[in-house]
XYZ file of C-alpha atoms in Angstrom:
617
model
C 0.000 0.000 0.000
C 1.251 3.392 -0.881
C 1.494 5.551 1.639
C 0.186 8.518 0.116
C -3.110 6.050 -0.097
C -3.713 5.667 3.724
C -6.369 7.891 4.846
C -7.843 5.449 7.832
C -6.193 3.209 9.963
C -9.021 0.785 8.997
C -7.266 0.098 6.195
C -4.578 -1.499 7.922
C -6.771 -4.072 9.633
C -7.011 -6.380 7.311
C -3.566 -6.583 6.252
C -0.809 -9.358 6.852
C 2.424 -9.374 9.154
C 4.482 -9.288 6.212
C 2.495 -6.326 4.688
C 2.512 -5.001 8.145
C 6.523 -5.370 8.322
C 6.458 -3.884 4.490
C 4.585 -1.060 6.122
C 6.771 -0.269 8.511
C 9.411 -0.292 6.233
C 8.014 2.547 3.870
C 6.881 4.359 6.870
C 10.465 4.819 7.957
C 11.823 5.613 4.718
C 9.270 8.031 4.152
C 9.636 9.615 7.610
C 13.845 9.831 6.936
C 13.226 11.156 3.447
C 10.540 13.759 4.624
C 11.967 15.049 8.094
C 15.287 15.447 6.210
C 13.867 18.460 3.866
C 11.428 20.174 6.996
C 13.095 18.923 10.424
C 10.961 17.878 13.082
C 11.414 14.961 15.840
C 13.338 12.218 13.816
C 14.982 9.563 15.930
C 11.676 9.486 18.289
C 9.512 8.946 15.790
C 11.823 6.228 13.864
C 11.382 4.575 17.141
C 8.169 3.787 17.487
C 6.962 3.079 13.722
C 6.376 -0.555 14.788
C 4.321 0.331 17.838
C 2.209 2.776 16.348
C 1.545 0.514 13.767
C 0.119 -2.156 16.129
C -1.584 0.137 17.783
C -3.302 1.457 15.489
C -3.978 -2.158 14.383
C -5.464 -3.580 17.470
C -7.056 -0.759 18.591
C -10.319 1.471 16.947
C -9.385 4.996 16.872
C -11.355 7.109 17.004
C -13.428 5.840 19.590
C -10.445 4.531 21.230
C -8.463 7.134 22.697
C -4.815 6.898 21.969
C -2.823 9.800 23.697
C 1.252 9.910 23.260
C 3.059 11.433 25.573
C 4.654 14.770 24.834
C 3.273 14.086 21.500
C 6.464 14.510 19.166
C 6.541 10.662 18.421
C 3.060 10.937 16.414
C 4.223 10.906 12.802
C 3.430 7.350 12.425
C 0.149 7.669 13.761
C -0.749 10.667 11.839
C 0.047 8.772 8.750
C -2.002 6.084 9.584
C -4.628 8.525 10.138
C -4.370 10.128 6.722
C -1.751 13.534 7.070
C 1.015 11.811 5.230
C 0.358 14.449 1.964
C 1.274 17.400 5.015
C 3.562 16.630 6.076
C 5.665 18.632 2.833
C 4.006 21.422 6.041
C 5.383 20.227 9.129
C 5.983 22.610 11.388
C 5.305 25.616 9.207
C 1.964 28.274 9.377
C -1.033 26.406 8.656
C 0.430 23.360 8.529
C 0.658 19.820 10.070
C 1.621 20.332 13.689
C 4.705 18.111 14.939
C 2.794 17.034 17.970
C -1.274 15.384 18.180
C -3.426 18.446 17.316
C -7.187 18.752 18.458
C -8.375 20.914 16.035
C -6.342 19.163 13.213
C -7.976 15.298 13.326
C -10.371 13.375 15.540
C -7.964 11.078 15.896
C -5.890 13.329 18.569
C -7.870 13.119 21.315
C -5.261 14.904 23.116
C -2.815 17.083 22.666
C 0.463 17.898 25.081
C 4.250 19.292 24.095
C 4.927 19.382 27.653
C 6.706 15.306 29.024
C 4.567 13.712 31.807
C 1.194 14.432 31.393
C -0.056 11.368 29.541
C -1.301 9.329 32.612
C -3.235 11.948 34.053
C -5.227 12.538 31.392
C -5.584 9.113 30.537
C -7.222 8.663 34.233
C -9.161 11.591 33.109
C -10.886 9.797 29.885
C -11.139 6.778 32.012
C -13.190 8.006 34.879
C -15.407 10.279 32.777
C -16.114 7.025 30.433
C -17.043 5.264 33.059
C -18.915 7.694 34.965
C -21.026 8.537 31.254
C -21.185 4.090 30.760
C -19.206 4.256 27.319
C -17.294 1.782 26.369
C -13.863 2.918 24.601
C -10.303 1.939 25.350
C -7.886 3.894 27.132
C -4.315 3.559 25.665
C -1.168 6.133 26.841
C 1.949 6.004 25.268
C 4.961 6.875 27.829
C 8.550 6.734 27.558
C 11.385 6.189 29.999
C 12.378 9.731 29.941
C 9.096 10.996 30.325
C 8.161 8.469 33.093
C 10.715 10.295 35.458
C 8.709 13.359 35.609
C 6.903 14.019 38.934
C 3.483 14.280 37.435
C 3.932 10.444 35.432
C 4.664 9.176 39.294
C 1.689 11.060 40.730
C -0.423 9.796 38.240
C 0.842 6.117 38.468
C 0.104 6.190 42.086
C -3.403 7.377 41.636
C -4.355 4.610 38.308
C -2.599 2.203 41.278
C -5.455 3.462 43.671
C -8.587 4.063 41.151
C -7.941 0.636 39.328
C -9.785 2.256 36.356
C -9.263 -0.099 32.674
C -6.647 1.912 30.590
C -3.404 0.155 28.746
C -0.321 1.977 29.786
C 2.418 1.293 27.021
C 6.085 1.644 28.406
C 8.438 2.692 25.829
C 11.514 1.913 26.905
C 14.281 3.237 24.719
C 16.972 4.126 27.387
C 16.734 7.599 26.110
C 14.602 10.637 26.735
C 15.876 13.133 24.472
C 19.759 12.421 25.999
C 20.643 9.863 28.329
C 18.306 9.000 31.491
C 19.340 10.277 35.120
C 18.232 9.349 38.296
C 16.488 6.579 40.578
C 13.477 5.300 38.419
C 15.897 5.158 35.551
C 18.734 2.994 37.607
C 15.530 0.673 38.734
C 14.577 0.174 35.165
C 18.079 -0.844 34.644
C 18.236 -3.070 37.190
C 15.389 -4.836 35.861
C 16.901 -4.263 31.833
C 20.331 -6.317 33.525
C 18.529 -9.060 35.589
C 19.497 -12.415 35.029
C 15.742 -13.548 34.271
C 15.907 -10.882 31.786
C 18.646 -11.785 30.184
C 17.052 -15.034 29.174
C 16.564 -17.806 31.620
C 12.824 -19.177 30.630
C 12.440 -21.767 33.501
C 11.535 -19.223 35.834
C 9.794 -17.169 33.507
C 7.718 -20.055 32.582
C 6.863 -21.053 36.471
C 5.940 -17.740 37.274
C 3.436 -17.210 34.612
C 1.786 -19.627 35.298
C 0.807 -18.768 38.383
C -1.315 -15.787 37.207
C -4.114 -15.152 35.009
C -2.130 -12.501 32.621
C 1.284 -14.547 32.598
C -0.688 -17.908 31.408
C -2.287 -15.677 28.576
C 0.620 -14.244 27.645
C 2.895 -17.620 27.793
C 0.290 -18.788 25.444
C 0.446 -15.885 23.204
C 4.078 -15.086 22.605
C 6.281 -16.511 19.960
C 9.580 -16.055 22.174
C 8.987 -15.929 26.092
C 12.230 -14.846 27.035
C 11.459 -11.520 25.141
C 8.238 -10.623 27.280
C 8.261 -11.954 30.444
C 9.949 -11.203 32.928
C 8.795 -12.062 36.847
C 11.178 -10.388 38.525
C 9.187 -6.997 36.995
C 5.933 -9.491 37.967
C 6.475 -10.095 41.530
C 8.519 -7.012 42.771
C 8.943 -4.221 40.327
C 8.285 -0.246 39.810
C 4.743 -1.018 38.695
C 3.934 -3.434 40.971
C 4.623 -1.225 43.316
C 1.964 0.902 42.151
C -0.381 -1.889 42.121
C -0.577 -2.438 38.466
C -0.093 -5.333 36.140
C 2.851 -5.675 33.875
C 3.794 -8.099 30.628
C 6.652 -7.420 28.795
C 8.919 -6.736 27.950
C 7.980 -7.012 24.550
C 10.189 -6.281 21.075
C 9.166 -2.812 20.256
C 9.930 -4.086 16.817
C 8.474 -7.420 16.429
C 4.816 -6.350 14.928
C 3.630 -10.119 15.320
C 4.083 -10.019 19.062
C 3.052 -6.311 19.816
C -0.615 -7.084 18.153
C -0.589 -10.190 20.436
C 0.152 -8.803 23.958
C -1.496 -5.531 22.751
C -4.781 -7.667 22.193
C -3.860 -9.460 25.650
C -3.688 -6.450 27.535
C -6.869 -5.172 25.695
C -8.409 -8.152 27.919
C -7.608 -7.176 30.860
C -9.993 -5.279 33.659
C -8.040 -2.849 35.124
C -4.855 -0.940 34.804
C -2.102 -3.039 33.142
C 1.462 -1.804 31.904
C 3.199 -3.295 28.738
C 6.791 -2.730 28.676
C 8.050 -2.217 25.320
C 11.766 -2.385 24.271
C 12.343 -0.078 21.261
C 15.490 1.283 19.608
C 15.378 5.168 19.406
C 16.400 6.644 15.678
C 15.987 2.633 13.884
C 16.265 2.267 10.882
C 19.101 5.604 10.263
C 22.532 4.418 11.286
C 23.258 8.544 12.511
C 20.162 8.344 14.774
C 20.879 4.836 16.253
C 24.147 6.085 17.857
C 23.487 9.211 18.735
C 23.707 9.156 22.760
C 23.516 12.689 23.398
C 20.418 13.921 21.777
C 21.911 15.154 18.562
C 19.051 13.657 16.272
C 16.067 14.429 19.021
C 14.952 17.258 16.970
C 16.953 18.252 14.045
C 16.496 20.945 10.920
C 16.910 19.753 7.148
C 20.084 17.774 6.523
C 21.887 15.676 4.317
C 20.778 11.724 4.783
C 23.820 10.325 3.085
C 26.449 12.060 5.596
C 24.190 13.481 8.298
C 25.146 16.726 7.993
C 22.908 19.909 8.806
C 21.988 22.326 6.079
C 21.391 25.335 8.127
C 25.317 26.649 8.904
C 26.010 29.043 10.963
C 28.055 32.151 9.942
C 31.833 32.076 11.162
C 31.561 34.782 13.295
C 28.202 33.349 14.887
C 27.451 31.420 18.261
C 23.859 30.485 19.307
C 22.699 32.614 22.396
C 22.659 28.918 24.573
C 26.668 28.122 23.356
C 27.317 31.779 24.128
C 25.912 31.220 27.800
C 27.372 27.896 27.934
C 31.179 29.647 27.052
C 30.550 32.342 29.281
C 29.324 30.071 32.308
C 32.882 27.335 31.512
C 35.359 30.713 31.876
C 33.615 31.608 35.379
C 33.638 28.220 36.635
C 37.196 27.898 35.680
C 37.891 31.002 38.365
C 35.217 29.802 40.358
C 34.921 26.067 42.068
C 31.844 27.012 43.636
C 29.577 27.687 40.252
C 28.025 24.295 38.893
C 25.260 23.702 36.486
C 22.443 21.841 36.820
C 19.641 21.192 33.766
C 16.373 18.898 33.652
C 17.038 16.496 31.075
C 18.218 19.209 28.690
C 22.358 19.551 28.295
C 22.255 19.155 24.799
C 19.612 21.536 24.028
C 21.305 23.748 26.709
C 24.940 23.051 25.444
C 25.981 22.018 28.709
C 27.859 19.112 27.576
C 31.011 20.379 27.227
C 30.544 21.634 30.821
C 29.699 18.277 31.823
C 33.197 16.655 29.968
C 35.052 19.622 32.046
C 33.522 19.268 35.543
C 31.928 15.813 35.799
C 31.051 16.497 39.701
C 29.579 20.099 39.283
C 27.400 19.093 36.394
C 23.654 17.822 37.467
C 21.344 16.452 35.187
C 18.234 15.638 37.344
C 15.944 14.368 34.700
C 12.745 15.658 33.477
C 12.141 17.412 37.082
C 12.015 21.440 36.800
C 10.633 22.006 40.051
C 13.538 19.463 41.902
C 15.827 21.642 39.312
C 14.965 24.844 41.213
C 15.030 23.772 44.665
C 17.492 21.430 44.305
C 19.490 24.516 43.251
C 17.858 26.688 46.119
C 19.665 24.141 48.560
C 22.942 23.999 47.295
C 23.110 28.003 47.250
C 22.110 28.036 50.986
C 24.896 25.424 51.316
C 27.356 28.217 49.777
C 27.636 27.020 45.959
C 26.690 28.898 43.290
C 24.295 26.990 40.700
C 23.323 27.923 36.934
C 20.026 26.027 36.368
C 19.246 26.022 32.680
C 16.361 25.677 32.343
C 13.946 26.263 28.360
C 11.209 29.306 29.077
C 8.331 26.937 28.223
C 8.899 24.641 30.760
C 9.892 27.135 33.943
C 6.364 27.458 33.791
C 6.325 24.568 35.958
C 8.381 25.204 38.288
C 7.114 28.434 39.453
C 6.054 27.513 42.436
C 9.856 26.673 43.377
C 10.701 30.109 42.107
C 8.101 31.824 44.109
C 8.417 29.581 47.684
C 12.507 28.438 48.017
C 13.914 30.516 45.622
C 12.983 33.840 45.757
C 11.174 33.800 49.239
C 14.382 33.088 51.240
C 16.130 35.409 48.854
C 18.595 32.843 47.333
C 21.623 33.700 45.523
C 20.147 30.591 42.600
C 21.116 31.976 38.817
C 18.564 30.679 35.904
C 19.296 30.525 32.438
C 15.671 31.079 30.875
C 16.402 29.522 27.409
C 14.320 29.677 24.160
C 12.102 32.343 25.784
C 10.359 34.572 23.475
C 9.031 33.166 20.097
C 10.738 29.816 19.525
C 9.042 29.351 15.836
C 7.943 25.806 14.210
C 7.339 23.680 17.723
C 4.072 26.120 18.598
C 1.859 26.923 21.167
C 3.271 24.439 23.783
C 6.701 25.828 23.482
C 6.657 29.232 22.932
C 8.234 31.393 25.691
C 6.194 34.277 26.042
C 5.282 33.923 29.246
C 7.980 33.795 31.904
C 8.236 37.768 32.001
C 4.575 37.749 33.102
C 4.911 34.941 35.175
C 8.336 35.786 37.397
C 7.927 39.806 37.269
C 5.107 39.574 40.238
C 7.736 37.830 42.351
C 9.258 39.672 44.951
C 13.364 39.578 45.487
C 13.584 38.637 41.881
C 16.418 39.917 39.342
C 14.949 39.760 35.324
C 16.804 40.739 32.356
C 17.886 40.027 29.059
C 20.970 40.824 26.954
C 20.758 42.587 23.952
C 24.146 41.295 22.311
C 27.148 38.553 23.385
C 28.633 40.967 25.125
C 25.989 42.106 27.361
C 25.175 38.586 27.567
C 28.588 37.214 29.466
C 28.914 40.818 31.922
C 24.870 40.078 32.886
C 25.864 36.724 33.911
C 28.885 37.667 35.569
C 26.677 40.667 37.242
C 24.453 37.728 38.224
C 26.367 35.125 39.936
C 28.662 38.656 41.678
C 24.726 39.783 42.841
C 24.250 36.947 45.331
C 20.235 37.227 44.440
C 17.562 35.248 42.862
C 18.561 36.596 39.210
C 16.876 35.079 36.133
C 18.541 35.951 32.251
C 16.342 35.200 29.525
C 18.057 34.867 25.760
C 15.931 33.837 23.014
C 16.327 30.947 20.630
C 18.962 31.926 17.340
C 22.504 32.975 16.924
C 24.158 36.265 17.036
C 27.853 38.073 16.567
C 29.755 36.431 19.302
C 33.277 38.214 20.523
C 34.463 36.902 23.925
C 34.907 39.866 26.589
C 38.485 40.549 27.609
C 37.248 41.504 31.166
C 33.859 41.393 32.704
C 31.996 44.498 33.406
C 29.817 44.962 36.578
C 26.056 45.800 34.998
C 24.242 48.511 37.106
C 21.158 46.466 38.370
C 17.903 47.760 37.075
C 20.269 50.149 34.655
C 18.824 50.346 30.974
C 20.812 51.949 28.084
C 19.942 54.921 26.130
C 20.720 55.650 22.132
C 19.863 58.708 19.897
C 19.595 58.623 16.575
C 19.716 61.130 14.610
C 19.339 64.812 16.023
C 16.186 65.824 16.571
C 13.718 62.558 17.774
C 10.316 62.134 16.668
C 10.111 59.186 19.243
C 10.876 57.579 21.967
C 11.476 53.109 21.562
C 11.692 51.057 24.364
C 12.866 47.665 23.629
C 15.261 44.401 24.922
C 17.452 41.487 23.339
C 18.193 41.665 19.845
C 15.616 43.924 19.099
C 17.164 47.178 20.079
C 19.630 47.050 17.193
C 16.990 46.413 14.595
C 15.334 49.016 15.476
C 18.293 51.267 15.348
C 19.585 50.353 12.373
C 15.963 50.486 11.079
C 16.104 53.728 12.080
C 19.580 54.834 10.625
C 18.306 53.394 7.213
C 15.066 54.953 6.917
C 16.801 58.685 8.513
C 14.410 58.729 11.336
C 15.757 60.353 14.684
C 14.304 58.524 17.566
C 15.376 58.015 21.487
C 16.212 53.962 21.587
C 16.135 52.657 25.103
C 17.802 49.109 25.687
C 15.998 48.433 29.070
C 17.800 45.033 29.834
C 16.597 44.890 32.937
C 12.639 44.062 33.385
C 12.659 44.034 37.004
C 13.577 46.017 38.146
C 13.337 48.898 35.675
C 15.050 52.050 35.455
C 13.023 54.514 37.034
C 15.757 57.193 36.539
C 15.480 56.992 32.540
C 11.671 56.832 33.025
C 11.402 59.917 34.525
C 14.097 61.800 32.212
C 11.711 59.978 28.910
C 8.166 61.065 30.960
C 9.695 64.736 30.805
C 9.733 64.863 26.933
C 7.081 65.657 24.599
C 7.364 62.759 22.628
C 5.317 59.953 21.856
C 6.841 56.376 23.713
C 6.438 53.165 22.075
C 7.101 49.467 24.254
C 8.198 47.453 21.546
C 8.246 43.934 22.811
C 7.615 40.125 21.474
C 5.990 38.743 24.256
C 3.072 38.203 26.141
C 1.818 42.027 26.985
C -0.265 41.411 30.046
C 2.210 41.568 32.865
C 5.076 42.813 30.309
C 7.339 45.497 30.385
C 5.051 47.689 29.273
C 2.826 46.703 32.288
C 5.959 47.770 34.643
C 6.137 51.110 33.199
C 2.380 51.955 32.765
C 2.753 50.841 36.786
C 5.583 53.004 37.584
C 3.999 56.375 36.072
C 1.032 55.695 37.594
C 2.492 56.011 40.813
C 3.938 59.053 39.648
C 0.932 60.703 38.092
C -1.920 59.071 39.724
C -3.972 58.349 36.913
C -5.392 55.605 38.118
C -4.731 55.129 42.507
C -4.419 51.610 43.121
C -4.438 49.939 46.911
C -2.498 46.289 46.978
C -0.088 44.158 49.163
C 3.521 45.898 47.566
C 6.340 44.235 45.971
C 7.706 41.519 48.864
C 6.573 38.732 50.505
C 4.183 38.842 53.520
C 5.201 37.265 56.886
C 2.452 35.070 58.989
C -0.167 37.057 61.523
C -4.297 36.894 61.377
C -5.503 38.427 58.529
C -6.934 41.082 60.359
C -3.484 42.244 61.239
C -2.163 41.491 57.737
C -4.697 43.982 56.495
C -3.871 46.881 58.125
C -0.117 45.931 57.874
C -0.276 46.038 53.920
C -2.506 49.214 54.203
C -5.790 46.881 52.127
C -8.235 47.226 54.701
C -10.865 49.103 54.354
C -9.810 52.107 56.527
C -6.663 52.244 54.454
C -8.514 53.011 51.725
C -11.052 55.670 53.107
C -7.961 57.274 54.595
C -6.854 57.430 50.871
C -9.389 58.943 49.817
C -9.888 61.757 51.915
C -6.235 62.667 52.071
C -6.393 62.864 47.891
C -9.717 64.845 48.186
């Protein structure tokens, strides 16, 4: 079957193993041939052509609900569920998404971009079909990587409890987008190295037989020593959880993934099948990759694996800038080390890893154990860089708000990718985090507008001792390493005239400022430029001194405008001119007492405000 013909996974049902394995085999090709001229997710999705496959195969989407974690290993499925012709439009405006899309099929019954949240939601469609009497099946796709994050173990621990019917399939790869870090990964490792699992079927045999799901299973299975294993059975992470586990199963072996697929499908409650998989198969480049390289790549060459987007000489991306910049200051300083949830490659943090092995911390897909984990070494006298991408701070706020910036800790974030990140969408765009952190008291937030300004803000940072956050955006710009680092005035912004006589006033940050300058200097327009680096706090001095023109002031920003920069300084002169009066608990955090007291403390109870009042009458 061509693939260009597939536009329902019911057309799969009837075919063969061998024009299942045929399948598979085109898929794959297709998916190296195609990602290689957009980009996307490649060694992911190579991964799990197999599995989808079956899935699809055993299982009746739509009425089924089949939900993938994070959602950037759906290629397969969304071939099978007729997007193969757009997917010439991955990624780009308007067209196929790279993760499952609501609005774009009703076969994504979900939709996520985020790791971890898979099981939750699964519970979700479970309860409410039971609670409605449907009848669908519940299937959630969840790799190893994604399986660390704290939300996959909340949610295991509450299927263990509600005993709800769903099918939780385990892809285990070894890989989330690098290597794996931390406990759950070195007890799945155990089990991966166990003698049982390494192929003695005696036991395996004995043991299934003594339950219901083993004897089905035994029966089933073309190779036992490739699914079963009782160690896992009798005394393994799931079990623990209270859930039932086959497998492992060949992630590649079609014939036996319909089989325990349609076993599991069988069974009443919660059930977990553990499914071996090789991440990039199929493209020698991806197979070996053990760093993340060929995670998510742009267009490049399939016969030597090169990249066809090249940097210019003279060029470093904003992360290998920070990276650089972070390596010099650790090389002066033994007490700076780097921690990063599960993203060093993204981050560029390997080659601080190679240098200093034992003040490098990957902790996983865990931003809020980033944070405080971070928070604890600082009060312990280190000084940590967390790196950490804008989209997914967003979940570790919280830590921000309560260890970090509460207790006033001297913890120094890297806020990567923030501000438009381009073809990954909604789910990872970093708009947010100015709204988000600039309500925090304590907090330092900035952003460079070149390299230079770049490696003196992070030297001003970790010299601060404060909660400081630097955001830089996703891209590549002029790089020149500083011969000495410069102390940066906190809250200081930077002012540039153009021309003689301004018509204008800009106010702008990161990269920005010098477009609009030299936008300026080639259309002859004379304008005030303000770099304002620094969002909190801001530079009430140069505030002022632009309030007392009579010029017209445009915030020219790329992010989220409630709570944004602009917000800060429509704030500040209000205080100044009293447009509007506004009665609120100020900028720090608010010690225990009864609320009564708290009140009249923060000046918001009512006589506060009547006192207002009448004093501005």
């Amino acid at each position: 079957m061509r693939i260009y013909d597939i536009e329902s996974p019911k057309q799969i049902k009837n075919m063969s193993i061998p024009q299942l394995v045929e399948l598979s085999n085109d898929i794959r090709s297709f998916l190296i041939s195609s990602i290689s001229k957009t980009g996307g997710h490649l060694s992911s999705n190579l991964g799990v052509v197999e599995l989808s496959i079956a899935m699809h195969y055993v299982f009746d989407a739509p009425n089924d609900k089949l939900i993938f974690d994070v959602g950037h290993q759906c290629y397969t499925h969304k071939i099978l569920t007729g997007r193969s012709r757009q997917f010439t439009t991955l990624r780009k405006k308007d067209g196929l998404s790279g993760y499952q899309k609501r609005s774009e099929s009703i076969y994504d019954c979900w939709e996520a971009g985020h790791s971890s949240t898979s099981l939750s939601a699964a519970l979700g469609y479970a309860i409410a079909r039971d609670i409605k009497k449907e009848n669908y099946e519940v299937v959630a796709l969840i790799g190893d990587g994604a399986l660390s994050g704290g939300m996959a173990m909340e949610a295991l621990n509450d299927i263990g409890s509600k005993q709800k019917k769903m099918i939780i399939i385990f892809n285990d790869n070894n890989m989330s987008i690098s290597r794996n870090h931390g406990g759950i990964e070195q007890r799945i490792t155990s089990v991966r190295s166990s003698q049982i699992y390494r192929g003695i079927k005696h036991d395996i045999k004995s043991n299934l037989q003594t339950n219901k799901v083993g004897t089905s299973i035994l029966n089933a299975m073309t190779s036992v020593r490739d699914i079963v294993k009782h160690d896992i059975i009798n005394a393994g992470l799931f079990q623990d959880f209270n859930l039932d586990y086959i497998g492992p199963v060949d992630g590649h072996n079609i014939s036996d993934l319909i089989k325990v697929l349609n076993t599991a499908k069988e069974h009443d409650g919660p059930i977990v099948v553990h499914v071996l998989t090789k991440k990039g198969k199929g493209y020698p480049y991806a197979e070996k990759d053990k760093v993340g390289k060929w995670h998510g790549v742009s267009p490049f060459d399939i016969e030597t694996g090169r990249s066809l987007m090249k940097l210019p000489n003279d060029e470093l991306t904003w992360s290998e800038i920070i990276s650089r910049t972070l390596m010099d200051l650790a090389r002066k300083d033994k007490n700076i080390v780097a921690i990063t949830p599960a993203m060093a490659q993204g981050s560029k943090l390997l080659d601080f890893e190679k240098t200093y092995p034992n003040r490098f911390f990957d902790c996983g897909i865990a931003e809020q154990h980033a944070i405080t984990m971070a928070c604890g070494m600082a009060a312990g006298g280190l000084k940590p860089f967390v790196s950490v991408y804008s989209s997914f701070l967003q979940r570790a706020y919280d830590q921000i708000n309560h260890d970090m910036a509460r207790m006033d800790l001297p913890v120094v974030v890297g806020i990567d990718r923030a501000g438009l990140v381009g073809d990954d969408g909604d789910t990872h765009q970093g708009v947010f985090d100015i709204s988000m952190l600039r309500s925090i008291p304590n907090l330092i937030l900035s952003q460079p507008h070149d390299a230079k300004e770049a490696q003196n803000l992070l030297y001003t940072a970790f010299v601060s001792q404060k909660p400081f956050c630097i955001r830089y955006p996703r891209g590549n710009v002029h790089y020149d390493k500083v011969d000495q680092y410069e102390l940066i005035p906190i809250g200081s912004w930077t002012r540039y005239d153009v021309g003689d006589k301004p018509i204008c006033i800009v106010i702008s940050y990161g990269y920005d400022v010098d477009n609009v300058i030299h936008k300026a200097k080639e259309n002859s327009i004379s304008m005030i430029v303000i770099n304002a680096r620094f969002f909190k706090p801001i530079d009430t001095i140069m505030i002022n001194e632009l309030c007392s023109y009579d010029l017209p002031i445009y915030v020219y920003e790329t992010d989220c405008k409630i709570g944004s920069l602009s917000s800060a300084i429509l704030e500040y002169i209000n205080t100044q001119k009293h447009i509007l009066n506004t009665i609120g608990i100020e900028d720090h955090f608010v010690n225990h007492g009864s609320i009564r007291t708290l009140r009249i403390q923060e000046h918001i109870d009512t006589q506060s405000l009547f006192k207002e009042i009448i004093e501005n009458d």
